[in-house]
Amino acid sequence: MSASSGNSSCGDGWKVLTLNNGVEISKRRSGSLHIFRSRWLLRSVSPQQFITVANAIDAAKQWDPDLVEARYIKDVEDNLSIVLLKFGENSKPLFRKREFIVYERRETMEDGTLVVAVASLPKEIAAGLLPKQNNAIRGLLVQSGWVVEKLEDLNSCVVTYVVQLDPAGWLPKYFVNRLSTKLVMIIENLRKLVQPNPH
């Protein structure tokens, strides 16, 4: 354990990796799963405004440059879609040259909180919907997604983004560092898209 992460454990098992410019990145383990969480406050942005940008397939490449292809395969219900995500050669390990067939479920809670859950479809179903390309590795994305909570103050919101990975073993420290750096970058890019003129 490095000195920088020594005293930064939370009571609920989350260990803060970085806290910078209002963005907190933390991590915890659950069995073989490594769960990364980023949280930040967006001022003068409603949950709907944020989700409209974060969920737009066309905009995804603007906030995640490692994504080389993103497209809807089909809509199952009004709030449930199946999506293809494809990452290129320059992506981080566990994503490099991988494609993910995921479902995306969108829900609005009674208090106005928006939840978007994303996870890989079972292999057999994914293969039936879209046969695997020769050179692609089909990755597994465990339950991930967004929670966007509305604040009373000036139409602002708190955004929590969770990524769960099952690397089937130990996750090297350099990868943890690179993924947390990438999460910060994604957040900054999203912030620019939804807050063109931050106050």
mmCIF file of C-alpha atoms in Angstrom:
data_model
loop_
_atom_site.group_PDB
_atom_site.id
_atom_site.type_symbol
_atom_site.label_atom_id
_atom_site.label_comp_id
_atom_site.label_asym_id
_atom_site.label_seq_id
_atom_site.Cartn_x
_atom_site.Cartn_y
_atom_site.Cartn_z
ATOM 1 C CA MET A 1 0.000 0.000 0.000
ATOM 2 C CA SER A 2 1.365 3.394 -0.921
ATOM 3 C CA ALA A 3 1.580 6.284 1.509
ATOM 4 C CA SER A 4 -0.938 8.303 -0.488
ATOM 5 C CA SER A 5 -3.707 5.768 0.050
ATOM 6 C CA GLY A 6 -2.826 4.888 3.626
ATOM 7 C CA ASN A 7 -5.463 6.708 5.668
ATOM 8 C CA SER A 8 -8.121 7.151 3.048
ATOM 9 C CA SER A 9 -10.406 4.199 3.734
ATOM 10 C CA CYS A 10 -14.063 4.953 4.350
ATOM 11 C CA GLY A 11 -16.166 3.038 6.837
ATOM 12 C CA ASP A 12 -18.134 1.363 4.028
ATOM 13 C CA GLY A 13 -15.047 -0.247 2.502
ATOM 14 C CA TRP A 14 -14.363 2.423 -0.127
ATOM 15 C CA LYS A 15 -10.743 3.577 -0.344
ATOM 16 C CA VAL A 16 -10.268 7.044 -1.830
ATOM 17 C CA LEU A 17 -7.653 6.949 -4.604
ATOM 18 C CA THR A 18 -7.764 10.605 -5.631
ATOM 19 C CA LEU A 19 -9.641 13.737 -4.655
ATOM 20 C CA ASN A 20 -9.012 16.522 -7.097
ATOM 21 C CA ASN A 21 -10.974 19.508 -8.400
ATOM 22 C CA GLY A 22 -14.153 18.316 -6.694
ATOM 23 C CA VAL A 23 -13.905 14.803 -8.148
ATOM 24 C CA GLU A 24 -13.508 11.856 -5.787
ATOM 25 C CA ILE A 25 -12.328 8.509 -7.177
ATOM 26 C CA SER A 26 -12.549 5.556 -4.816
ATOM 27 C CA LYS A 27 -12.235 1.784 -5.047
ATOM 28 C CA ARG A 28 -13.285 -1.293 -3.134
ATOM 29 C CA ARG A 29 -13.174 -5.053 -3.543
ATOM 30 C CA SER A 30 -16.046 -7.471 -3.402
ATOM 31 C CA GLY A 31 -14.793 -11.022 -3.870
ATOM 32 C CA SER A 32 -13.018 -11.079 -7.250
ATOM 33 C CA LEU A 33 -14.684 -7.811 -8.299
ATOM 34 C CA HIS A 34 -12.836 -4.509 -8.346
ATOM 35 C CA ILE A 35 -15.318 -1.650 -8.099
ATOM 36 C CA PHE A 36 -14.336 1.908 -9.016
ATOM 37 C CA ARG A 37 -16.557 4.833 -8.067
ATOM 38 C CA SER A 38 -16.294 8.467 -9.078
ATOM 39 C CA ARG A 39 -18.462 11.207 -7.585
ATOM 40 C CA TRP A 40 -18.736 14.877 -8.344
ATOM 41 C CA LEU A 41 -21.058 17.862 -8.101
ATOM 42 C CA LEU A 42 -22.393 19.577 -11.217
ATOM 43 C CA ARG A 43 -23.704 23.069 -10.581
ATOM 44 C CA SER A 44 -26.605 24.480 -12.617
ATOM 45 C CA VAL A 45 -27.072 21.161 -14.413
ATOM 46 C CA SER A 46 -30.214 19.083 -13.929
ATOM 47 C CA PRO A 47 -30.060 15.275 -13.803
ATOM 48 C CA GLN A 48 -31.935 15.171 -17.135
ATOM 49 C CA GLN A 49 -29.409 17.493 -18.799
ATOM 50 C CA PHE A 50 -26.538 15.346 -17.597
ATOM 51 C CA ILE A 51 -28.054 11.991 -18.597
ATOM 52 C CA THR A 52 -28.991 13.330 -22.040
ATOM 53 C CA VAL A 53 -25.278 13.935 -22.709
ATOM 54 C CA ALA A 54 -23.895 10.911 -20.839
ATOM 55 C CA ASN A 55 -26.294 8.526 -22.574
ATOM 56 C CA ALA A 56 -26.034 9.870 -26.099
ATOM 57 C CA ILE A 57 -24.237 7.194 -28.095
ATOM 58 C CA ASP A 58 -23.056 9.845 -30.582
ATOM 59 C CA ALA A 59 -21.485 11.878 -27.770
ATOM 60 C CA ALA A 60 -19.797 8.890 -26.109
ATOM 61 C CA LYS A 61 -16.641 9.214 -28.233
ATOM 62 C CA GLN A 62 -16.296 12.830 -27.099
ATOM 63 C CA TRP A 63 -16.044 11.840 -23.447
ATOM 64 C CA ASP A 64 -14.273 8.487 -23.925
ATOM 65 C CA PRO A 65 -11.694 8.743 -26.741
ATOM 66 C CA ASP A 66 -10.770 5.030 -26.352
ATOM 67 C CA LEU A 67 -14.209 4.098 -27.697
ATOM 68 C CA VAL A 68 -13.983 3.385 -31.438
ATOM 69 C CA GLU A 69 -17.587 2.320 -31.993
ATOM 70 C CA ALA A 70 -20.820 2.630 -30.055
ATOM 71 C CA ARG A 71 -24.225 1.802 -31.472
ATOM 72 C CA TYR A 72 -27.650 0.638 -30.468
ATOM 73 C CA ILE A 73 -28.434 -2.929 -31.505
ATOM 74 C CA LYS A 74 -32.075 -2.847 -30.433
ATOM 75 C CA ASP A 75 -34.569 -1.302 -28.026
ATOM 76 C CA VAL A 76 -36.214 -3.963 -25.885
ATOM 77 C CA GLU A 77 -38.529 -1.603 -23.973
ATOM 78 C CA ASP A 78 -38.861 2.161 -23.553
ATOM 79 C CA ASN A 79 -36.207 2.197 -20.839
ATOM 80 C CA LEU A 80 -34.140 -0.843 -21.899
ATOM 81 C CA SER A 81 -31.728 -0.953 -24.848
ATOM 82 C CA ILE A 82 -28.982 -3.266 -26.077
ATOM 83 C CA VAL A 83 -25.777 -1.535 -27.111
ATOM 84 C CA LEU A 84 -22.451 -2.469 -28.729
ATOM 85 C CA LEU A 85 -19.330 -0.797 -27.291
ATOM 86 C CA LYS A 86 -16.027 -1.359 -29.066
ATOM 87 C CA PHE A 87 -12.625 -0.234 -27.772
ATOM 88 C CA GLY A 88 -9.472 0.185 -29.864
ATOM 89 C CA GLU A 89 -5.821 -0.773 -29.618
ATOM 90 C CA ASN A 90 -4.899 2.242 -27.505
ATOM 91 C CA SER A 91 -7.344 1.387 -24.734
ATOM 92 C CA LYS A 92 -6.374 0.276 -21.245
ATOM 93 C CA PRO A 93 -5.861 -3.430 -20.457
ATOM 94 C CA LEU A 94 -9.186 -5.279 -19.940
ATOM 95 C CA PHE A 95 -10.663 -2.965 -22.610
ATOM 96 C CA ARG A 96 -8.021 -3.120 -25.361
ATOM 97 C CA LYS A 97 -9.423 -4.495 -28.640
ATOM 98 C CA ARG A 98 -12.496 -5.641 -26.757
ATOM 99 C CA GLU A 99 -16.140 -5.329 -27.600
ATOM 100 C CA PHE A 100 -18.956 -5.389 -25.085
ATOM 101 C CA ILE A 101 -22.583 -6.263 -25.792
ATOM 102 C CA VAL A 102 -24.415 -4.600 -22.940
ATOM 103 C CA TYR A 103 -27.907 -3.783 -21.844
ATOM 104 C CA GLU A 104 -28.657 -0.275 -20.641
ATOM 105 C CA ARG A 105 -31.609 0.223 -18.292
ATOM 106 C CA ARG A 106 -32.782 3.739 -17.391
ATOM 107 C CA GLU A 107 -34.989 4.473 -14.373
ATOM 108 C CA THR A 108 -36.226 7.576 -12.572
ATOM 109 C CA MET A 109 -36.831 7.210 -8.841
ATOM 110 C CA GLU A 110 -39.644 8.992 -6.969
ATOM 111 C CA ASP A 111 -37.237 11.599 -5.580
ATOM 112 C CA GLY A 112 -36.026 12.499 -9.078
ATOM 113 C CA THR A 113 -32.792 10.452 -8.882
ATOM 114 C CA LEU A 114 -31.878 8.997 -12.264
ATOM 115 C CA VAL A 115 -30.257 5.562 -12.452
ATOM 116 C CA VAL A 116 -28.663 4.114 -15.582
ATOM 117 C CA ALA A 117 -27.467 0.524 -15.185
ATOM 118 C CA VAL A 118 -25.187 -1.091 -17.765
ATOM 119 C CA ALA A 119 -23.961 -4.704 -17.819
ATOM 120 C CA SER A 120 -22.871 -7.338 -20.324
ATOM 121 C CA LEU A 121 -25.487 -9.709 -21.673
ATOM 122 C CA PRO A 122 -24.915 -13.433 -21.082
ATOM 123 C CA LYS A 123 -22.517 -14.816 -23.739
ATOM 124 C CA GLU A 124 -25.098 -16.995 -25.487
ATOM 125 C CA ILE A 125 -27.636 -14.159 -25.849
ATOM 126 C CA ALA A 126 -24.940 -11.717 -27.022
ATOM 127 C CA ALA A 127 -23.678 -14.234 -29.619
ATOM 128 C CA GLY A 128 -27.226 -14.702 -30.917
ATOM 129 C CA LEU A 129 -27.755 -10.956 -31.287
ATOM 130 C CA LEU A 130 -24.396 -10.155 -32.830
ATOM 131 C CA PRO A 131 -21.904 -12.866 -33.814
ATOM 132 C CA LYS A 132 -18.366 -12.095 -32.663
ATOM 133 C CA GLN A 133 -15.975 -10.575 -35.202
ATOM 134 C CA ASN A 134 -12.821 -12.639 -35.878
ATOM 135 C CA ASN A 135 -10.255 -10.408 -34.181
ATOM 136 C CA ALA A 136 -12.423 -9.018 -31.385
ATOM 137 C CA ILE A 137 -12.253 -10.210 -27.804
ATOM 138 C CA ARG A 138 -15.649 -10.090 -26.152
ATOM 139 C CA GLY A 139 -15.228 -8.493 -22.740
ATOM 140 C CA LEU A 140 -17.364 -8.803 -19.644
ATOM 141 C CA LEU A 141 -18.679 -5.659 -18.002
ATOM 142 C CA VAL A 142 -20.216 -6.410 -14.620
ATOM 143 C CA GLN A 143 -23.013 -4.113 -13.407
ATOM 144 C CA SER A 144 -21.862 -0.527 -13.943
ATOM 145 C CA GLY A 145 -23.539 2.803 -14.545
ATOM 146 C CA TRP A 146 -24.662 6.202 -13.317
ATOM 147 C CA VAL A 147 -26.637 7.512 -10.363
ATOM 148 C CA VAL A 148 -27.577 11.191 -10.716
ATOM 149 C CA GLU A 149 -29.097 12.784 -7.594
ATOM 150 C CA LYS A 150 -30.952 16.074 -7.803
ATOM 151 C CA LEU A 151 -30.009 18.756 -5.293
ATOM 152 C CA GLU A 152 -32.433 21.426 -4.090
ATOM 153 C CA ASP A 153 -29.766 24.041 -4.726
ATOM 154 C CA LEU A 154 -30.056 25.823 -8.084
ATOM 155 C CA ASN A 155 -30.916 22.851 -10.230
ATOM 156 C CA SER A 156 -27.607 21.126 -9.453
ATOM 157 C CA CYS A 157 -26.872 17.411 -9.166
ATOM 158 C CA VAL A 158 -24.390 14.945 -7.711
ATOM 159 C CA VAL A 159 -23.189 12.343 -10.203
ATOM 160 C CA THR A 160 -21.855 8.935 -9.168
ATOM 161 C CA TYR A 161 -20.310 6.706 -11.835
ATOM 162 C CA VAL A 162 -19.489 3.105 -10.962
ATOM 163 C CA VAL A 163 -17.416 0.641 -12.997
ATOM 164 C CA GLN A 164 -17.126 -2.983 -11.848
ATOM 165 C CA LEU A 165 -14.469 -5.219 -13.335
ATOM 166 C CA ASP A 166 -13.749 -8.892 -12.870
ATOM 167 C CA PRO A 167 -10.163 -9.360 -14.043
ATOM 168 C CA ALA A 168 -10.234 -12.970 -12.754
ATOM 169 C CA GLY A 169 -7.409 -12.319 -10.353
ATOM 170 C CA TRP A 170 -5.098 -9.607 -9.141
ATOM 171 C CA LEU A 171 -5.369 -6.114 -10.614
ATOM 172 C CA PRO A 172 -1.909 -4.516 -11.032
ATOM 173 C CA LYS A 173 -1.406 -1.188 -9.235
ATOM 174 C CA TYR A 174 -0.413 0.593 -12.470
ATOM 175 C CA PHE A 175 -3.782 -0.424 -13.950
ATOM 176 C CA VAL A 176 -5.665 0.930 -10.915
ATOM 177 C CA ASN A 177 -3.769 4.217 -11.307
ATOM 178 C CA ARG A 178 -4.435 4.393 -15.043
ATOM 179 C CA LEU A 179 -8.123 3.595 -14.674
ATOM 180 C CA SER A 180 -8.596 6.222 -11.966
ATOM 181 C CA THR A 181 -6.790 8.751 -14.218
ATOM 182 C CA LYS A 182 -9.092 7.745 -17.075
ATOM 183 C CA LEU A 183 -12.185 8.184 -14.870
ATOM 184 C CA VAL A 184 -11.065 11.701 -13.957
ATOM 185 C CA MET A 185 -10.538 12.465 -17.667
ATOM 186 C CA ILE A 186 -13.987 11.100 -18.584
ATOM 187 C CA ILE A 187 -15.550 13.239 -15.854
ATOM 188 C CA GLU A 188 -13.717 16.350 -17.021
ATOM 189 C CA ASN A 189 -14.829 15.713 -20.611
ATOM 190 C CA LEU A 190 -18.433 15.170 -19.518
ATOM 191 C CA ARG A 191 -18.308 18.271 -17.382
ATOM 192 C CA LYS A 192 -17.206 20.314 -20.418
ATOM 193 C CA LEU A 193 -20.027 18.864 -22.511
ATOM 194 C CA VAL A 194 -22.761 19.620 -19.982
ATOM 195 C CA GLN A 195 -21.244 22.807 -18.533
ATOM 196 C CA PRO A 196 -19.827 24.717 -21.515
ATOM 197 C CA ASN A 197 -19.473 27.823 -19.320
ATOM 198 C CA PRO A 198 -18.922 26.674 -15.735
ATOM 199 C CA HIS A 199 -19.472 29.449 -13.200
#
